[in-house]
Amino acid sequence: MVGSALVRRLEAEGFTNVLKRDRSQLDLTDESAVAKFFADEPPDVVVVAAAKVGGIKTNNEYPVEFLLENLRIQNNIIRSAFEAGARKLLFLGSSCIYPKFAPQPIPETALLTGPLEPTNEAYAIAKIAGIKLCQAYAREYGATFISVMPTNLYGPNDSFDLETSHVLPALLRKAHDAKTRNENKLIVWGTGKPRREFLHVDDLASACLLLLEKYDSPEIVNIGCGEDITVRELAELICGVVGFNGELVWDATKPDGTPRKLLDITKIRALSWQPTIPLRQGIAQTYEWFLANRAVR
Ligand code: GFB
């Protein structure tokens, strides 16, 4: 989702020299394959958008895979980028790197000030290792390797798998399925009380391009929209967009996760960036994409 949004944005800006490989062409967990790719076609700028990602359930159930795959992917890319002489690298982290009970909105300085949320600790630890590796290359070798921390993202090319996806695409699909099957109930995980901040992936892409042009510090930068809503409010918003009028049923056997993770975006705003896609509009656009590309009719 993030990689394709970046490519869309770069191509819209007129770049014709974007090097991309999909999973079938290059296995990023394969150290020698990644080293060969970078040696054969040394890039000027590198964005580490690839990662094993997923929602609360799969993060919680597969900590080994989230740790190992993410460490392998990011270590291989960051190291090979440096060896190949890349001028700049941007590493994508996540808002889950911050402590479970961080002050809200969460400033970048909250990193490593308290215990993590257990449901995504493995993923968070891998992402923190990625940030630290970029900062280590900057300190030890003077590399311009920067890191950004996006809030919960959504948009075209997201995963809509009901078991492994994040809340927004999962609820879009559940509401769509319930509507098309004429069901009157929609099951939502947890209590509906946790608060989450959602950013359209095209807004993330514009922030990344700006930082690639204007920001060289190894200090991390948050990227969010500055507002959060409860999971219940999100579910109601999605039902409105999809046109599902049934009842929400809460499944308390599923975890809530962290109570709140609203990012402090003072730093990126100071660089004259701001999000442009309001949540309702972004959900409507993502639903259209889902209907055209993923929905089973
Ligand atoms: O988006 P989500 O899976 O992950 O869940 P996190 C957010 C909230 O939505 C939780 C609730 O309180 C879920 O219980 N929820 C309600 C649902 N219904 C559903 C549903 O059908 N599917 C899903 N997935 N959730 C993730 C981390 O945390 O955030 C990742 O696990 C990553 O590591 C990502 O950092 C940004 O927001 O809790």
Coordinates of C-alpha atoms and ligand atoms in Angstrom, one line a residue:
M1 CA 0.0 0.0 0.0
V2 CA 2.7 2.5 1.0
G3 CA 5.1 1.6 -1.8
S4 CA 2.5 1.9 -4.5
A5 CA 1.3 5.3 -3.1
L6 CA 4.9 6.5 -3.2
V7 CA 5.3 5.3 -6.8
R8 CA 2.0 7.0 -7.8
R9 CA 3.2 10.2 -6.3
L10 CA 6.7 10.1 -7.8
E11 CA 5.3 9.3 -11.3
A12 CA 2.8 12.1 -10.9
E13 CA 5.7 14.5 -10.2
G14 CA 7.4 13.4 -13.4
F15 CA 10.0 10.9 -12.1
T16 CA 10.8 8.3 -14.7
N17 CA 13.7 6.6 -12.9
V18 CA 11.9 4.8 -10.1
L19 CA 13.4 1.3 -9.4
K20 CA 10.8 -1.1 -8.2
R21 CA 10.7 -4.8 -7.6
D22 CA 7.7 -6.9 -6.5
R23 CA 7.8 -9.9 -4.2
S24 CA 8.1 -12.3 -7.1
Q25 CA 11.2 -10.5 -8.5
L26 CA 13.2 -9.9 -5.3
D27 CA 12.9 -11.6 -1.9
L28 CA 13.9 -8.8 0.5
T29 CA 14.5 -11.4 3.3
D30 CA 17.3 -12.9 1.1
E31 CA 20.5 -11.1 2.1
S32 CA 22.6 -12.0 -1.0
A33 CA 19.7 -11.3 -3.4
V34 CA 19.2 -7.8 -1.9
A35 CA 23.0 -7.1 -2.0
K36 CA 23.1 -8.1 -5.7
F37 CA 20.1 -6.0 -6.6
F38 CA 21.7 -2.9 -5.0
A39 CA 25.2 -3.6 -6.5
D40 CA 23.7 -4.1 -10.0
E41 CA 21.5 -0.9 -9.9
P42 CA 22.9 1.5 -7.2
P43 CA 20.1 3.9 -6.4
D44 CA 20.5 7.5 -5.4
V45 CA 17.6 7.5 -2.9
V46 CA 16.1 4.5 -1.1
V47 CA 12.7 4.3 0.7
V48 CA 12.2 1.3 3.0
A49 CA 8.4 0.8 2.6
A50 CA 8.5 -3.0 2.6
A51 CA 7.6 -4.7 5.8
K52 CA 5.5 -7.6 7.3
V53 CA 2.5 -5.7 8.6
G54 CA -0.9 -6.5 9.9
G55 CA -3.6 -5.7 12.4
I56 CA -3.9 -6.4 16.1
K57 CA -4.8 -10.1 15.8
T58 CA -2.0 -11.3 13.5
N59 CA 0.6 -9.1 15.3
N60 CA -0.4 -10.7 18.6
E61 CA -0.4 -14.3 17.2
Y62 CA 2.8 -14.3 15.1
P63 CA 5.5 -12.4 17.1
V64 CA 8.3 -14.6 15.7
E65 CA 7.4 -13.8 12.1
F66 CA 6.9 -10.1 12.7
L67 CA 10.3 -9.9 14.4
L68 CA 12.3 -12.0 12.1
E69 CA 10.9 -10.9 8.7
N70 CA 11.0 -7.2 9.5
L71 CA 14.5 -7.4 11.0
R72 CA 15.7 -9.3 7.9
I73 CA 14.0 -7.0 5.4
Q74 CA 15.2 -3.7 6.9
N75 CA 18.7 -4.9 7.8
N76 CA 19.2 -6.2 4.2
I77 CA 18.0 -3.0 2.6
I78 CA 19.6 -0.5 4.9
R79 CA 23.0 -2.2 4.8
S80 CA 22.9 -2.8 1.0
A81 CA 21.8 0.8 0.4
F82 CA 24.8 2.1 2.4
E83 CA 27.3 -0.3 0.7
A84 CA 25.9 0.8 -2.7
G85 CA 26.5 4.5 -1.8
A86 CA 22.9 5.7 -1.6
R87 CA 22.8 9.4 -1.0
K88 CA 19.7 9.3 1.1
L89 CA 17.4 6.7 2.7
L90 CA 14.0 7.0 4.3
F91 CA 12.9 4.3 6.7
L92 CA 9.2 3.9 7.6
G93 CA 8.5 3.1 11.2
S94 CA 5.1 3.1 13.0
S95 CA 3.3 4.9 15.8
C96 CA 3.3 1.6 17.7
I97 CA 7.0 2.2 18.6
Y98 CA 5.9 4.5 21.4
P99 CA 5.1 3.3 24.9
K100 CA 1.5 2.0 25.6
F101 CA 0.8 4.9 28.0
A102 CA 2.7 7.7 26.2
P103 CA 1.5 11.3 26.7
Q104 CA -1.1 12.3 24.1
P105 CA -0.6 13.6 21.5
I106 CA 2.7 11.6 21.4
P107 CA 5.9 13.6 20.8
E108 CA 8.8 12.0 19.0
T109 CA 10.7 12.3 22.4
A110 CA 8.5 9.6 23.9
L111 CA 10.5 6.8 22.1
L112 CA 11.9 4.3 24.7
T113 CA 10.4 6.1 27.7
G114 CA 8.2 3.2 28.8
P115 CA 6.8 -0.3 28.2
L116 CA 5.3 -1.1 24.8
E117 CA 1.7 -2.4 24.0
P118 CA 2.0 -6.2 24.3
T119 CA -0.1 -7.0 21.2
N120 CA 2.4 -5.4 18.8
E121 CA 5.6 -5.5 20.8
A122 CA 7.5 -7.7 18.3
Y123 CA 6.6 -5.4 15.4
A124 CA 7.5 -2.4 17.4
I125 CA 10.9 -3.8 18.6
A126 CA 11.8 -4.5 14.9
K127 CA 10.8 -1.0 13.9
I128 CA 12.8 0.5 16.8
A129 CA 15.8 -1.6 15.6
G130 CA 15.4 -0.1 12.1
I131 CA 15.3 3.5 13.5
K132 CA 18.4 2.8 15.6
L133 CA 20.2 1.2 12.6
C134 CA 19.6 4.4 10.5
Q135 CA 20.7 6.6 13.4
A136 CA 23.8 4.4 13.8
Y137 CA 24.7 4.8 10.1
A138 CA 24.3 8.5 10.5
R139 CA 26.4 8.8 13.6
E140 CA 29.2 6.4 12.7
Y141 CA 29.4 7.0 8.9
G142 CA 27.7 10.3 8.3
A143 CA 24.9 8.7 6.2
T144 CA 21.7 10.7 5.6
F145 CA 19.4 7.9 6.7
I146 CA 16.1 9.4 8.1
S147 CA 13.1 7.8 9.7
V148 CA 9.4 8.7 9.8
M149 CA 6.7 7.4 12.1
P150 CA 3.3 7.2 10.4
T151 CA 0.1 6.8 12.3
N152 CA -2.5 4.1 11.2
L153 CA -2.7 4.2 7.4
Y154 CA -5.4 3.2 5.0
G155 CA -6.1 3.5 1.2
P156 CA -5.8 1.7 -2.1
N157 CA -3.9 -1.6 -2.1
D158 CA -4.5 -2.2 1.6
S159 CA -5.2 -5.7 2.8
F160 CA -8.9 -6.5 3.3
D161 CA -8.3 -9.9 4.9
L162 CA -10.7 -10.2 7.8
E163 CA -8.2 -12.1 10.1
T164 CA -5.0 -10.2 9.4
S165 CA -5.9 -6.7 8.2
H166 CA -6.2 -3.5 10.2
V167 CA -9.5 -2.2 11.6
L168 CA -10.4 0.3 8.8
P169 CA -10.2 -2.1 5.8
A170 CA -11.6 -5.0 7.9
L171 CA -14.7 -3.0 8.9
L172 CA -15.2 -1.7 5.3
R173 CA -15.3 -5.3 4.1
K174 CA -17.5 -6.5 6.9
A175 CA -20.0 -3.7 6.3
H176 CA -19.9 -4.4 2.5
D177 CA -20.4 -8.1 3.0
A178 CA -23.2 -7.6 5.6
K179 CA -25.0 -5.2 3.3
T180 CA -24.7 -7.4 0.2
R181 CA -25.9 -10.5 2.1
N182 CA -28.8 -8.6 3.7
E183 CA -27.5 -9.4 7.2
N184 CA -28.6 -7.1 10.1
K185 CA -25.5 -7.5 12.3
L186 CA -21.9 -6.5 12.0
I187 CA -19.3 -7.9 14.5
V188 CA -16.7 -5.4 15.7
W189 CA -13.7 -6.5 17.9
G190 CA -13.1 -5.2 21.4
T191 CA -15.1 -2.6 23.2
G192 CA -15.1 0.2 20.6
K193 CA -13.5 2.5 23.1
P194 CA -9.8 2.7 21.9
R195 CA -9.0 5.8 19.9
R196 CA -7.1 5.7 16.7
E197 CA -5.8 8.3 14.2
F198 CA -6.1 7.5 10.5
L199 CA -4.1 8.9 7.6
H200 CA -4.7 8.3 3.9
V201 CA -1.7 6.7 2.3
D202 CA -1.5 9.5 -0.4
D203 CA -1.1 12.1 2.4
L204 CA 1.8 9.9 3.8
A205 CA 3.4 9.8 0.3
S206 CA 3.3 13.6 0.1
A207 CA 4.9 13.9 3.5
C208 CA 7.7 11.4 2.6
L209 CA 8.5 13.3 -0.6
L210 CA 8.7 16.6 1.3
L211 CA 11.1 15.0 3.9
L212 CA 13.2 13.5 1.1
E213 CA 13.7 17.0 -0.3
K214 CA 14.0 19.0 2.9
Y215 CA 14.8 16.9 6.0
D216 CA 18.3 15.4 6.7
S217 CA 18.3 14.8 10.5
P218 CA 18.5 11.3 12.0
E219 CA 15.9 12.4 14.6
I220 CA 12.5 10.7 13.9
V221 CA 9.5 12.6 12.5
N222 CA 5.8 11.7 13.2
I223 CA 3.3 11.8 10.4
G224 CA -0.4 11.9 11.2
C225 CA -3.5 13.9 10.6
G226 CA -3.7 15.4 14.1
E227 CA -7.2 14.0 15.1
D228 CA -8.4 10.7 16.4
I229 CA -11.7 8.9 16.8
T230 CA -13.0 5.9 18.7
V231 CA -13.3 2.5 17.0
R232 CA -17.1 2.9 17.6
E233 CA -17.1 6.2 15.7
L234 CA -15.1 4.7 13.0
A235 CA -17.4 1.7 12.6
E236 CA -20.4 4.1 12.4
L237 CA -18.7 6.3 9.8
I238 CA -17.9 3.2 7.7
C239 CA -21.4 1.9 7.9
G240 CA -22.6 5.3 6.7
V241 CA -20.3 5.3 3.7
V242 CA -21.1 1.7 2.8
G243 CA -24.9 2.1 3.4
F244 CA -25.2 -0.6 6.0
N245 CA -28.0 0.1 8.5
G246 CA -27.8 -2.9 10.8
E247 CA -26.6 -3.3 14.4
L248 CA -23.0 -3.2 15.7
V249 CA -22.2 -6.3 17.9
W250 CA -19.1 -6.0 20.1
D251 CA -16.8 -9.1 20.4
A252 CA -15.1 -8.6 23.8
T253 CA -13.0 -11.7 23.4
K254 CA -10.8 -9.7 21.0
P255 CA -8.2 -7.4 22.3
D256 CA -8.5 -3.6 22.4
G257 CA -4.8 -2.9 22.2
T258 CA -3.4 0.4 23.1
P259 CA -6.1 2.8 24.5
R260 CA -4.9 5.8 22.4
K261 CA -2.1 6.7 20.0
L262 CA -2.5 10.2 18.6
L263 CA 0.7 11.6 17.2
D264 CA 2.0 15.0 17.9
I265 CA 2.6 16.4 14.4
T266 CA 4.1 19.8 15.3
K267 CA 7.4 18.9 13.7
I268 CA 6.1 17.9 10.2
R269 CA 3.7 20.8 10.3
A270 CA 6.6 23.2 10.9
L271 CA 7.9 22.0 7.5
S272 CA 4.7 23.4 5.9
W273 CA 3.1 20.0 5.4
Q274 CA -0.5 19.2 6.1
P275 CA -2.9 16.4 5.3
T276 CA -5.4 17.0 2.6
I277 CA -7.8 14.1 2.6
P278 CA -10.6 14.2 5.2
L279 CA -11.4 10.8 6.8
R280 CA -14.9 10.4 5.4
Q281 CA -13.7 11.3 1.9
G282 CA -10.7 9.0 2.2
I283 CA -13.0 6.1 3.3
A284 CA -15.4 6.7 0.4
Q285 CA -12.5 6.7 -2.1
T286 CA -11.0 3.5 -0.5
Y287 CA -14.4 1.8 -0.6
E288 CA -14.6 2.7 -4.4
W289 CA -11.2 1.1 -4.8
F290 CA -12.3 -2.0 -2.9
L291 CA -15.5 -2.3 -5.0
A292 CA -13.4 -2.0 -8.2
N293 CA -10.6 -4.3 -7.2
R294 CA -11.4 -6.6 -4.3
A295 CA -15.1 -7.1 -3.7
V296 CA -16.6 -10.5 -4.6
R297 CA -19.8 -9.7 -6.4
Ligands
GFB1 O1 -6.1 -1.6 13.3 P1 -5.9 -2.6 14.4 O2 -5.9 -4.1 14.0 O3 -4.5 -2.4 15.1 O4 -7.0 -2.5 15.5 P2 -3.9 -1.4 16.2 C1 -7.4 -1.2 16.0 C2 -8.6 -1.4 17.0 O5 -9.7 -1.8 16.2 C3 -8.4 -2.5 18.1 C4 -10.4 -2.8 16.9 O6 -9.0 -2.0 19.3 C5 -9.3 -3.6 17.5 O7 -9.8 -4.5 18.5 N1 -11.2 -3.6 15.9 C6 -12.5 -3.7 15.8 C7 -10.7 -4.3 14.8 N2 -12.9 -4.5 14.8 C8 -11.8 -4.9 14.2 C9 -11.6 -5.8 13.1 O8 -12.5 -6.3 12.5 N3 -10.3 -5.9 12.7 C10 -9.3 -5.3 13.3 N4 -8.0 -5.5 12.9 N5 -9.4 -4.5 14.4 C11 -1.8 -2.0 14.9 C12 -0.5 -2.8 15.2 O9 -2.4 -1.8 16.1 O10 -1.5 -0.7 14.4 C13 0.4 -2.8 14.2 O11 -0.9 -4.1 15.5 C14 0.6 -1.4 13.5 O12 1.7 -3.2 14.7 C15 -0.7 -0.7 13.3 O13 1.4 -0.6 14.2 C16 -0.5 0.7 12.8 O14 -4.1 0.0 15.9 O15 -4.4 -1.8 17.6

